[in-house]
XYZ file of C-alpha atoms in Angstrom:
746
model
C -11.103 78.078 -201.713
C -12.209 77.012 -205.203
C -15.305 75.018 -205.925
C -14.664 71.888 -207.933
C -16.258 71.718 -211.348
C -18.919 69.352 -212.497
C -16.476 67.051 -214.198
C -14.518 66.439 -211.010
C -17.487 65.253 -208.934
C -17.283 61.545 -208.082
C -20.371 59.484 -208.810
C -21.438 57.406 -205.872
C -21.366 53.708 -206.764
C -24.533 51.725 -206.228
C -23.826 49.241 -203.466
C -26.127 46.458 -204.677
C -26.595 44.212 -207.674
C -28.781 45.135 -210.630
C -32.043 43.310 -211.283
C -30.556 41.049 -213.979
C -27.518 40.013 -211.901
C -29.696 39.354 -208.868
C -31.993 37.130 -210.913
C -29.012 35.274 -212.398
C -27.234 35.120 -209.018
C -23.949 36.420 -210.428
C -21.586 39.075 -209.133
C -22.459 42.584 -210.298
C -19.671 45.132 -210.772
C -22.032 48.114 -210.812
C -22.838 50.591 -213.577
C -19.963 51.295 -215.932
C -19.265 54.248 -218.234
C -22.346 53.403 -220.333
C -24.621 53.096 -217.345
C -24.701 49.297 -217.448
C -22.738 46.643 -215.622
C -20.433 44.363 -217.574
C -22.872 41.430 -217.364
C -25.794 43.373 -218.843
C -23.560 44.976 -221.465
C -22.259 41.623 -222.699
C -25.814 40.252 -223.139
C -27.366 43.494 -224.364
C -29.823 43.629 -221.488
C -31.087 46.801 -219.815
C -29.357 47.412 -216.493
C -32.037 48.465 -214.010
C -32.345 48.798 -210.250
C -36.138 48.746 -209.913
C -36.562 45.725 -207.656
C -36.734 46.759 -204.000
C -33.648 45.954 -201.950
C -34.151 43.248 -199.383
C -32.101 43.754 -196.233
C -29.984 40.754 -195.348
C -31.039 39.428 -192.009
C -28.709 38.146 -189.330
C -27.434 34.594 -189.468
C -29.823 32.069 -188.019
C -27.121 30.746 -185.691
C -26.625 34.212 -184.205
C -30.358 34.576 -183.669
C -30.553 31.212 -181.919
C -27.552 32.082 -179.745
C -29.224 35.310 -178.665
C -32.470 33.514 -177.932
C -30.733 30.893 -175.825
C -28.763 33.528 -173.944
C -31.975 35.446 -173.341
C -33.663 32.322 -171.978
C -30.703 31.593 -169.704
C -30.612 35.120 -168.262
C -34.368 35.093 -167.840
C -34.299 31.815 -165.907
C -31.518 33.061 -163.640
C -33.381 36.274 -162.927
C -36.632 34.460 -162.219
C -34.946 32.026 -159.862
C -33.280 34.918 -158.037
C -36.553 36.801 -157.595
C -38.363 33.666 -156.469
C -35.836 32.876 -153.764
C -35.371 36.450 -152.532
C -38.873 37.931 -152.577
C -41.098 34.915 -153.341
C -42.625 36.709 -156.314
C -42.217 35.585 -159.875
C -41.154 37.914 -162.620
C -44.128 38.923 -164.763
C -43.258 38.438 -168.408
C -45.122 39.731 -171.406
C -44.127 36.649 -173.421
C -43.664 33.810 -170.924
C -41.786 30.698 -171.917
C -41.150 31.582 -175.530
C -40.365 28.491 -177.545
C -36.808 28.049 -178.697
C -36.233 26.219 -181.943
C -33.314 23.809 -182.115
C -30.261 24.620 -184.155
C -29.883 22.604 -187.362
C -27.332 19.809 -187.279
C -23.886 20.444 -188.756
C -23.293 19.211 -192.306
C -22.125 15.671 -192.873
C -18.430 15.254 -193.412
C -19.112 14.088 -196.947
C -20.777 17.377 -197.803
C -18.840 20.451 -198.819
C -19.452 23.685 -196.939
C -20.781 26.599 -198.913
C -19.054 29.960 -198.422
C -21.018 32.472 -196.415
C -21.140 34.829 -199.391
C -23.237 32.313 -201.329
C -25.793 31.751 -198.605
C -29.030 33.607 -198.300
C -30.276 34.525 -194.877
C -33.612 36.026 -194.034
C -35.014 37.527 -190.887
C -36.904 34.823 -188.984
C -40.602 35.373 -188.724
C -41.674 36.789 -185.395
C -45.105 35.855 -184.125
C -46.915 37.097 -181.030
C -47.366 34.492 -178.317
C -50.581 32.502 -178.613
C -52.572 31.971 -175.404
C -53.267 28.411 -174.346
C -56.807 27.187 -174.975
C -58.529 26.700 -171.622
C -59.497 23.040 -172.207
C -56.519 21.803 -174.198
C -53.502 20.457 -172.395
C -52.290 17.416 -174.312
C -51.904 19.348 -177.539
C -49.417 21.690 -175.886
C -47.268 19.110 -174.149
C -43.828 19.288 -175.716
C -41.917 16.191 -176.784
C -39.463 14.889 -174.229
C -36.401 15.610 -176.371
C -37.467 19.163 -177.135
C -34.877 21.873 -176.620
C -37.465 23.808 -174.654
C -37.870 20.973 -172.185
C -34.134 20.499 -171.763
C -33.282 24.182 -171.695
C -35.911 25.324 -169.206
C -35.333 22.796 -166.428
C -33.526 25.454 -164.417
C -36.519 27.767 -164.802
C -38.998 25.333 -163.337
C -36.846 23.843 -160.596
C -35.249 27.119 -159.599
C -31.972 26.725 -157.726
C -32.378 23.002 -157.046
C -29.335 20.974 -158.037
C -27.933 17.580 -157.155
C -24.256 17.419 -156.297
C -22.300 15.695 -159.027
C -25.109 15.516 -161.583
C -25.769 17.754 -164.550
C -28.405 17.887 -167.242
C -26.164 16.552 -169.995
C -26.091 13.149 -168.319
C -29.780 12.462 -168.922
C -31.157 11.685 -172.360
C -34.673 11.937 -173.739
C -35.447 8.330 -172.715
C -34.710 8.923 -169.033
C -37.404 9.305 -166.407
C -36.217 12.865 -165.789
C -37.398 13.789 -169.286
C -40.959 12.954 -168.268
C -40.545 14.941 -165.050
C -39.261 17.886 -167.073
C -42.333 17.782 -169.229
C -44.599 17.691 -166.195
C -42.776 20.669 -164.677
C -43.117 22.654 -167.881
C -46.835 21.956 -168.216
C -47.460 22.870 -164.581
C -45.444 26.068 -164.877
C -47.457 27.132 -167.888
C -50.662 26.277 -166.096
C -49.682 28.330 -163.028
C -48.068 31.029 -165.220
C -45.083 31.142 -162.900
C -41.920 29.142 -162.357
C -41.956 26.163 -160.040
C -39.865 26.256 -156.887
C -39.231 23.258 -154.679
C -38.045 23.531 -151.110
C -35.003 21.474 -150.208
C -35.963 20.907 -146.598
C -33.849 17.773 -146.077
C -30.395 18.777 -147.224
C -28.928 15.347 -146.548
C -30.574 14.070 -149.717
C -29.319 16.937 -151.879
C -25.703 17.200 -150.770
C -22.789 14.832 -150.934
C -22.289 13.093 -147.562
C -18.963 13.608 -145.778
C -17.763 10.026 -146.264
C -18.173 10.355 -150.044
C -16.745 13.852 -150.000
C -13.575 12.570 -148.349
C -13.203 9.995 -151.118
C -13.639 12.559 -153.885
C -11.132 14.914 -152.291
C -8.305 12.391 -152.264
C -5.312 13.753 -154.141
C -2.984 11.338 -155.920
C 0.781 11.508 -155.584
C 2.425 11.492 -159.001
C 6.168 11.204 -159.525
C 7.436 13.159 -162.515
C 10.805 12.849 -164.232
C 13.373 15.608 -164.428
C 12.366 18.813 -166.269
C 14.803 18.183 -169.123
C 13.269 14.759 -169.771
C 9.754 16.209 -169.605
C 10.649 18.854 -172.186
C 12.298 16.267 -174.433
C 9.352 13.862 -174.292
C 6.748 16.576 -174.828
C 8.618 17.662 -177.947
C 8.796 14.072 -179.204
C 5.061 13.668 -178.667
C 4.151 16.657 -180.804
C 6.666 15.696 -183.497
C 5.581 12.052 -183.809
C 1.927 11.798 -182.761
C 0.229 15.180 -182.815
C 0.146 15.593 -186.598
C -1.743 12.298 -186.961
C -4.049 12.564 -183.939
C -4.398 16.275 -183.057
C -5.828 15.976 -179.571
C -3.949 18.670 -177.660
C -3.113 22.296 -178.399
C 0.647 22.528 -178.431
C 1.296 26.184 -177.424
C -1.071 26.096 -174.450
C 0.025 22.614 -173.358
C 3.712 23.548 -173.412
C 2.919 26.759 -171.560
C 1.069 24.848 -168.841
C 3.983 22.436 -168.501
C 6.400 25.364 -168.197
C 4.164 26.863 -165.507
C 4.282 23.473 -163.703
C 0.515 23.165 -163.656
C 0.895 19.417 -163.182
C 2.144 20.020 -159.638
C -1.154 21.625 -158.606
C -3.714 20.059 -160.957
C -3.848 16.272 -160.785
C -6.068 15.984 -163.863
C -3.569 17.825 -166.007
C -0.835 15.808 -164.330
C -2.487 12.563 -165.441
C -2.673 13.857 -169.008
C 0.991 14.823 -168.886
C 1.974 11.359 -167.659
C 0.056 9.795 -170.550
C 1.867 12.104 -172.975
C 5.206 11.133 -171.459
C 4.293 7.456 -171.722
C 3.444 7.684 -175.415
C 6.455 9.832 -176.252
C 8.757 7.374 -174.484
C 8.211 4.980 -177.384
C 10.129 7.445 -179.544
C 12.913 8.254 -177.076
C 16.420 6.818 -176.692
C 16.742 8.121 -173.139
C 17.333 5.172 -170.754
C 15.341 6.924 -168.032
C 12.077 5.933 -169.758
C 12.887 2.196 -169.585
C 12.652 -0.478 -166.904
C 15.849 -2.521 -166.702
C 16.816 -1.401 -170.205
C 13.934 -3.199 -171.962
C 12.535 -1.037 -174.757
C 9.144 -2.739 -174.493
C 8.745 -1.013 -171.122
C 8.983 2.456 -172.669
C 6.774 4.843 -170.724
C 5.373 2.276 -168.279
C 6.923 4.167 -165.365
C 4.614 7.081 -166.139
C 1.287 5.554 -167.170
C 1.157 2.984 -164.347
C 0.847 5.755 -161.770
C -2.641 6.838 -162.833
C -5.633 4.792 -161.743
C -7.922 3.476 -164.463
C -10.924 5.207 -162.874
C -9.853 8.463 -161.316
C -11.705 10.237 -158.549
C -13.728 12.709 -160.532
C -16.815 14.763 -159.931
C -17.468 16.157 -163.364
C -15.199 15.178 -166.279
C -12.929 17.890 -167.581
C -11.232 18.065 -170.943
C -8.061 16.751 -169.272
C -9.921 13.604 -168.175
C -11.104 12.921 -171.707
C -7.652 13.605 -173.150
C -6.108 11.188 -170.658
C -8.343 8.274 -171.681
C -7.748 9.003 -175.344
C -3.975 8.914 -174.860
C -4.178 5.757 -172.762
C -6.209 4.054 -175.486
C -3.381 4.712 -177.905
C -0.713 3.613 -175.421
C -2.348 0.275 -174.592
C -2.486 -0.708 -178.260
C 1.240 -1.382 -178.001
C 1.243 -3.370 -174.763
C 0.924 -7.104 -174.143
C -2.862 -6.659 -173.863
C -3.920 -4.375 -176.729
C -7.562 -5.321 -176.195
C -7.424 -3.273 -172.969
C -7.474 -0.182 -175.176
C -11.133 -0.988 -175.832
C -11.917 -0.469 -172.133
C -10.176 2.912 -171.966
C -11.966 3.856 -175.158
C -15.331 3.006 -173.614
C -14.645 5.042 -170.479
C -13.641 8.057 -172.543
C -16.754 7.826 -174.702
C -18.934 7.658 -171.580
C -17.191 10.762 -170.252
C -18.074 12.570 -173.463
C -21.696 11.491 -173.045
C -21.639 12.574 -169.393
C -20.734 16.065 -170.477
C -23.691 16.100 -172.835
C -21.915 16.261 -176.187
C -25.124 15.387 -177.973
C -26.404 18.870 -177.121
C -24.656 21.889 -178.591
C -23.202 23.971 -175.777
C -23.570 27.738 -175.964
C -21.654 28.691 -172.834
C -18.271 27.311 -173.950
C -15.598 29.682 -175.272
C -14.335 29.011 -178.780
C -10.948 27.832 -177.495
C -12.396 25.270 -175.073
C -15.053 24.202 -177.550
C -12.407 23.307 -180.128
C -10.465 21.282 -177.549
C -13.626 19.300 -176.810
C -14.241 18.879 -180.541
C -10.719 17.561 -181.000
C -11.243 15.114 -178.162
C -14.503 13.859 -179.633
C -13.077 13.317 -183.109
C -9.957 11.675 -181.720
C -12.211 9.180 -179.941
C -14.213 8.763 -183.130
C -11.082 7.803 -185.080
C -9.827 5.473 -182.341
C -13.281 3.930 -182.013
C -13.254 2.811 -185.642
C -9.648 1.664 -185.353
C -10.003 -0.392 -182.161
C -13.444 -1.830 -182.921
C -12.316 -2.944 -186.377
C -9.236 -4.526 -184.827
C -11.411 -6.472 -182.365
C -14.328 -7.047 -184.735
C -16.695 -5.283 -182.346
C -19.527 -2.820 -183.071
C -18.600 0.840 -182.981
C -19.307 2.722 -179.752
C -19.892 6.153 -181.296
C -22.837 6.670 -183.620
C -22.928 10.012 -185.371
C -26.717 10.202 -185.285
C -26.462 10.506 -181.484
C -24.099 13.480 -181.523
C -24.234 17.045 -182.719
C -20.591 18.094 -182.914
C -18.936 20.459 -185.358
C -16.207 19.024 -187.627
C -12.629 19.696 -186.474
C -10.948 22.804 -187.788
C -8.070 22.318 -190.225
C -6.162 25.141 -188.549
C -2.670 24.832 -187.128
C -2.211 25.461 -183.425
C -0.250 28.676 -183.854
C -3.219 30.344 -185.586
C -5.649 29.824 -182.724
C -4.423 33.088 -181.226
C -4.990 34.847 -184.563
C -8.710 34.451 -184.900
C -8.674 30.802 -185.990
C -7.705 31.771 -189.542
C -5.302 29.575 -191.538
C -3.350 31.467 -194.247
C -4.437 30.349 -197.702
C -0.856 29.948 -198.888
C 0.103 27.714 -195.937
C -1.201 24.122 -195.998
C -2.337 23.075 -192.552
C -0.329 20.382 -190.801
C -3.533 19.038 -189.253
C -5.477 18.986 -192.533
C -4.740 15.257 -192.601
C -7.097 14.592 -189.698
C -10.415 15.654 -191.335
C -9.475 13.548 -194.358
C -8.783 10.549 -192.135
C -12.131 11.078 -190.407
C -13.917 10.883 -193.752
C -12.343 7.478 -194.278
C -13.314 6.505 -190.739
C -16.933 7.356 -191.500
C -16.881 5.108 -194.552
C -15.311 2.359 -192.463
C -18.045 2.729 -189.857
C -20.732 2.471 -192.534
C -19.104 -0.697 -193.891
C -18.981 -2.280 -190.433
C -22.574 -1.350 -189.673
C -24.006 -2.626 -192.954
C -21.750 -5.368 -194.311
C -20.610 -6.919 -191.020
C -23.869 -6.715 -189.092
C -24.932 -9.957 -187.349
C -27.100 -12.292 -189.385
C -30.045 -11.721 -187.059
C -29.851 -7.995 -187.695
C -29.651 -8.568 -191.440
C -32.746 -10.756 -191.313
C -34.607 -8.060 -189.406
C -33.548 -5.524 -192.022
C -34.660 -7.795 -194.840
C -31.108 -7.935 -196.187
C -30.755 -9.496 -199.644
C -27.854 -10.247 -201.973
C -28.954 -7.403 -204.223
C -28.806 -5.001 -201.289
C -25.283 -6.214 -200.577
C -24.251 -5.425 -204.129
C -25.836 -1.988 -203.909
C -24.144 -1.287 -200.577
C -20.726 -2.247 -201.909
C -21.327 -0.029 -204.935
C -22.335 2.906 -202.740
C -19.303 2.484 -200.498
C -17.028 2.262 -203.541
C -18.572 5.472 -204.839
C -17.821 7.175 -201.517
C -14.238 5.939 -201.688
C -13.838 7.265 -205.225
C -15.332 10.592 -204.191
C -12.878 10.776 -201.314
C -9.977 10.076 -203.648
C -11.033 12.852 -205.992
C -11.193 15.439 -203.212
C -7.950 14.723 -201.357
C -5.823 17.903 -201.153
C -2.785 17.940 -203.407
C -0.283 17.966 -200.543
C -1.854 14.777 -199.107
C -1.911 12.744 -202.315
C 0.533 9.866 -202.361
C 3.709 10.686 -204.255
C 6.710 8.394 -203.656
C 8.977 11.157 -204.970
C 7.791 13.704 -202.417
C 10.550 14.941 -200.087
C 10.527 13.290 -196.681
C 8.435 15.524 -194.440
C 5.292 15.493 -192.341
C 3.202 15.628 -195.520
C 5.044 12.580 -196.880
C 4.204 10.556 -193.755
C 0.615 11.827 -193.702
C 0.051 10.978 -197.364
C 1.479 7.492 -196.780
C -0.780 6.858 -193.771
C -3.804 8.201 -195.631
C -3.097 5.966 -198.624
C -2.613 2.865 -196.479
C -5.845 3.618 -194.608
C -7.637 4.023 -197.945
C -6.482 0.647 -199.247
C -7.219 -1.027 -195.911
C -10.823 0.198 -195.949
C -11.063 -0.940 -199.553
C -10.136 -4.451 -198.409
C -12.607 -4.248 -195.518
C -15.439 -3.397 -197.906
C -14.744 -6.251 -200.326
C -13.268 -9.066 -198.228
C -16.668 -9.864 -196.760
C -17.657 -11.343 -200.128
C -14.593 -13.514 -200.691
C -16.149 -16.255 -198.556
C -19.698 -16.223 -199.908
C -21.204 -18.553 -202.489
C -19.088 -18.356 -205.648
C -22.252 -18.033 -207.726
C -22.739 -14.553 -206.276
C -21.780 -11.702 -208.546
C -19.424 -10.128 -206.019
C -17.114 -13.057 -205.258
C -14.487 -12.818 -207.997
C -14.405 -8.981 -208.198
C -14.128 -8.895 -204.406
C -11.015 -11.076 -204.448
C -9.366 -8.990 -207.154
C -10.208 -5.731 -205.358
C -8.698 -7.059 -202.128
C -5.525 -8.234 -203.875
C -5.012 -4.930 -205.675
C -5.564 -2.925 -202.485
C -3.263 -5.179 -200.433
C -0.431 -4.881 -202.959
C -0.870 -1.117 -203.132
C -0.802 -0.732 -199.332
C 2.354 -2.839 -198.999
C 4.011 -0.908 -201.836
C 3.417 2.339 -199.959
C 4.890 0.821 -196.801
C 7.931 -0.372 -198.743
C 8.641 3.207 -199.836
C 8.028 4.400 -196.265
C 10.573 2.002 -194.787
C 13.156 2.919 -197.408
C 12.771 6.650 -196.817
C 12.422 7.174 -193.080
C 13.336 5.632 -189.745
C 10.268 7.065 -188.022
C 8.623 4.474 -185.797
C 5.152 3.918 -187.303
C 2.052 4.517 -185.227
C -0.070 1.538 -184.125
C -2.717 2.723 -186.598
C -0.861 0.765 -189.272
C -0.582 -2.623 -187.570
C -4.013 -3.859 -188.620
C -3.728 -2.632 -192.253
C -0.363 -4.375 -192.618
C -1.657 -7.597 -191.058
C -4.761 -7.681 -193.258
C -2.837 -6.831 -196.438
C -0.252 -9.558 -195.859
C -2.941 -12.100 -194.949
C -4.889 -11.431 -198.147
C -1.786 -12.059 -200.258
C -0.926 -15.250 -198.359
C -4.478 -16.526 -198.772
C -4.251 -15.982 -202.503
C -0.836 -17.692 -202.674
C -1.894 -20.868 -200.879
C -5.278 -21.310 -202.545
C -3.639 -20.699 -205.935
C -1.038 -23.350 -205.205
C -3.715 -25.788 -204.081
C -5.834 -25.156 -207.184
C -2.808 -25.582 -209.453
C -3.196 -22.043 -210.791
C -0.212 -20.399 -209.115
C 2.023 -18.208 -211.272
C 5.596 -18.500 -209.894
C 6.358 -14.889 -210.785
C 3.246 -13.625 -209.005
C 3.942 -15.827 -205.973
C 7.495 -14.531 -205.746
C 6.350 -10.921 -206.016
C 3.600 -11.332 -203.417
C 5.929 -13.107 -200.995
C 8.331 -10.195 -201.296
C 5.514 -7.812 -200.400
C 4.530 -9.988 -197.453
C 8.162 -9.638 -196.418
C 7.585 -5.875 -196.304
C 4.853 -6.388 -193.706
C 7.126 -8.714 -191.729
C 9.859 -6.094 -191.831
C 7.351 -3.511 -190.614
C 6.456 -5.634 -187.582
C 10.132 -6.366 -186.941
C 10.787 -2.642 -186.685
C 7.779 -2.016 -184.446
C 8.405 -4.945 -182.096
C 11.122 -3.048 -180.251
C 8.458 -0.688 -178.840
C 5.054 -2.276 -179.579
C 4.792 -5.699 -177.972
C 1.794 -6.734 -180.074
C 3.907 -6.189 -183.191
C 6.315 -8.922 -182.063
C 3.481 -11.435 -181.972
C 2.307 -10.471 -185.435
C 5.878 -10.797 -186.690
C 6.014 -14.409 -185.538
C 2.537 -15.250 -186.837
C 3.235 -13.887 -190.318
C 6.715 -15.396 -190.400
C 5.281 -18.844 -189.703
C 2.431 -18.479 -192.179
C 4.690 -17.115 -194.902
C 6.943 -20.176 -194.955
C 6.491 -22.449 -197.983
C 8.800 -25.288 -196.924
C 7.421 -28.402 -195.277
C 9.051 -27.911 -191.896
C 7.708 -24.411 -191.586
C 11.077 -22.827 -191.031
C 11.182 -19.107 -190.434
C 12.115 -17.137 -193.573
C 15.358 -15.219 -193.676
C 15.304 -12.063 -191.562
C 14.777 -8.730 -193.320
C 17.886 -7.017 -194.655
C 19.699 -4.818 -192.137
C 19.076 -1.122 -192.261
C 21.609 1.410 -193.401
C 23.750 2.930 -190.637
C 22.283 5.984 -189.013
C 24.093 9.296 -189.432
C 25.739 10.672 -186.288
C 23.475 12.806 -184.147
C 24.597 16.170 -182.800
C 25.248 16.165 -179.093
C 22.584 18.778 -178.354
C 19.832 17.259 -180.468
C 16.655 15.810 -179.023
C 16.830 12.006 -178.742
C 14.881 10.124 -181.405
C 13.582 6.609 -181.571
C 15.698 3.641 -182.620
C 13.152 1.345 -184.239
C 15.821 -1.119 -185.362
C 17.281 -1.620 -181.896
C 17.845 -5.270 -180.971
C 17.825 -4.694 -177.233
C 14.278 -6.045 -176.865
C 13.687 -9.776 -176.898
C 10.888 -10.804 -179.287
C 7.757 -12.142 -177.644
C 7.293 -15.893 -178.319
C 3.711 -17.064 -178.152
C 1.618 -19.773 -179.789
C 2.911 -23.185 -180.748
C 4.621 -23.977 -183.997
C 2.273 -26.937 -184.554
C -0.782 -24.667 -184.467
C 0.650 -22.428 -187.154
C 1.579 -25.458 -189.288
C -1.917 -26.873 -188.870
C -3.292 -23.665 -190.331
C -0.884 -23.831 -193.293
C -1.513 -27.535 -193.943
C -5.263 -27.012 -193.958
C -4.896 -24.318 -196.566
C -2.374 -26.335 -198.532
C -4.193 -29.634 -198.987
C -6.301 -30.726 -196.074
C -9.611 -29.335 -197.332
C -10.626 -32.351 -199.428
C -11.171 -30.358 -202.645
C -10.627 -31.660 -206.131
C -7.678 -30.391 -208.212
C -8.572 -27.499 -210.463
C -10.955 -25.916 -207.951
C -11.261 -22.160 -208.492
C -9.691 -19.794 -205.998
C -13.045 -18.226 -205.176
C -14.662 -21.616 -204.537
C -11.771 -22.742 -202.370
C -12.073 -19.629 -200.216
C -15.835 -20.005 -200.050
C -15.631 -23.635 -198.874
C -12.803 -23.163 -196.368
C -14.062 -24.475 -192.975
C -13.428 -22.851 -189.643
C -9.956 -23.684 -188.352
C -9.654 -25.733 -185.204
C -6.683 -23.689 -184.099
C -8.372 -20.343 -184.610
C -9.130 -19.982 -180.913
C -5.474 -20.537 -180.118
C -4.487 -17.909 -182.646
C -7.007 -15.499 -181.145
C -5.613 -16.209 -177.692
C -2.356 -14.607 -178.760
C -3.968 -11.286 -177.806
C -5.172 -12.359 -174.390
C -3.303 -12.767 -171.128
C -4.383 -14.425 -167.872
C -6.246 -12.156 -165.514
C -3.609 -12.474 -162.839
C -1.053 -11.037 -165.254
C -3.238 -8.040 -166.031
C -3.894 -7.038 -162.417
C -1.729 -3.947 -162.124
C -0.975 -3.175 -158.515
C -1.169 0.581 -158.034
C 0.412 0.183 -154.609
C 3.748 -0.363 -156.346
C 3.890 3.402 -156.698
C 1.990 4.268 -153.573
C 4.552 2.378 -151.508
C 7.339 4.413 -153.061
C 9.043 1.503 -154.849
C 8.324 2.962 -158.265
C 9.527 6.407 -157.290
C 12.663 4.970 -155.717
C 13.455 3.023 -158.878
C 12.941 6.137 -160.991
C 15.268 8.169 -158.768
C 17.845 5.372 -158.773
C 17.925 5.218 -162.541
C 18.033 8.993 -162.820
C 21.035 9.124 -160.483
C 22.740 6.340 -162.424
C 22.257 8.205 -165.699
C 23.747 11.402 -164.301
C 20.580 13.338 -163.530
C 20.697 15.669 -160.567
C 17.949 16.535 -158.115
C 14.884 14.763 -156.783
C 11.836 14.051 -158.920
C 8.964 16.506 -158.500
C 6.083 15.027 -156.544
C 2.476 16.126 -156.773
C 1.280 16.651 -153.202
């Protein structure tokens, strides 16, 4: 065996940066042939390694996780010893304080890679004894993590059936009791144990227990229809509102979990109801009316289910029902489902980061929270109501832009594969800007007075919001930027929806100042910004309708309504002021026709869209008798569908009768007031005309288009409990050629 010579020995590379590279915070490639790294060689600097190496400490999050886990295990062990042998566990460092975890970065901020972050070992200090005559100085604040996290330590095994710590906030009376328990435990130097001598006050009574244990009876369609509708849901809704996890959801459906778990069954019925809007199968309809798509499924589930502690399926159900009700005859009902779902999130304690939740379940909860966040901004803007979710009250991580199939692969999205759910974080950034605009620009006058709101502050706020919008536009991923020449795909639809949402929020920011005093500096620029954004949004929709037959989501109804209304306002006030350009009027009317065509397509499945179609059609008319404009041009014939293909939606179907509501005279009164009934002199500027427009007498009647009498909205659940609904479903299934009875949850 020969000994290798000197020249063949490999020099061990130094595994740290040189002093110069460390000071400059650049990557060091180690000593080269000349003994210097490339950075030092290029600048002629000596390459030294004299500074002592500082070991990189563990990540702060890992340290906090270990501390919390240690505190949890300690509390469990103490409670066990107290109940078994009545002796507390003697600790060398009792009740060590736990520092809260820092909040996640704002969605506007960009995350820094881990390689660029510097972590250091947290300073460890020995426990300080309490001064004998000082108590108040050591009383922790009520919202302290130590107070919330150590309740189990001080109360031992005491628990109240149906109640958990996440339900109570720092303002509750329990927070004060927690603080008292902590102070007493430190004074006694042992955990506090309370005897539950009267169990009747700590347990659920039998009459309530019988109510909670009631199991609903759900009637499901045939397996082939379930599979078809589940596929339609993930193809038409999931990529725009990623609430569920497709592989696990489809696996649970295949395992027939809905037959044994009523909560999952309710979520499945909501999925079937939403997907029915995109299905041609007659089994999803009532008496062949396409407006009834999915009603057979969603009507079975009670609005308030018998629950003890909300699960992720409960939250998913209310999120899906919020989206479904936006297309019914009472879209304002979606606001109620939205509120229930948000309260369920609060019940779980989403404002406190949970450490005992697996990564998989945690991401499902995160998806549910952000889905509610997006719907909250959408529904509350539609109704003109304050937002229900305030980010300062929640500590939730941003959603991951990782496709469902990579959850089983360590939650890592390949760099070369754009994520199909990357659209959602971008949409949430727009939703945050929209929420800021609603909170600041559309706050009640009393709130503005309390804030000391001035015109200058309004100008600054609009400028800040515009800057956020421009920053968003600069950071949109390439595959989500609007390109009318992009091939028709999921990315084409996502980029169109993102662009329309962008222009809609642009209008929302500026339209507040169309109606203010024309001497204000924002009036004329606000009108021009709204007009440009409205035309851009309708141009995107025009390309959409010419390229795809996909039934649009209800997200787009409000943007299309607002865009068309802005153009019509400009047309009529221009005509009244004698400043109308015939070419501009003709072009804008054509774009309003795009919005009308959009609602005409949607009215076959979304009942609210039929009302908006009639409202815009009446307001668009320029003739004196208010005749309805010509209908939109017919669509091109659809190509034949293979026999084995999954049914798709027919948005142009004429089987549904349009909903007729509101009188023609009320719509004409609105038009006549805009046209010449305002008592303004000829030559009045457009901005002044808009600023001096009085409230319309018929506005309440127009608003009532969204409301129905209470007796109409009382849905009788007994229709299914009596078996009439199930019998009708089986009758239609037999008529359509389906074989076998419908599965029933027992």
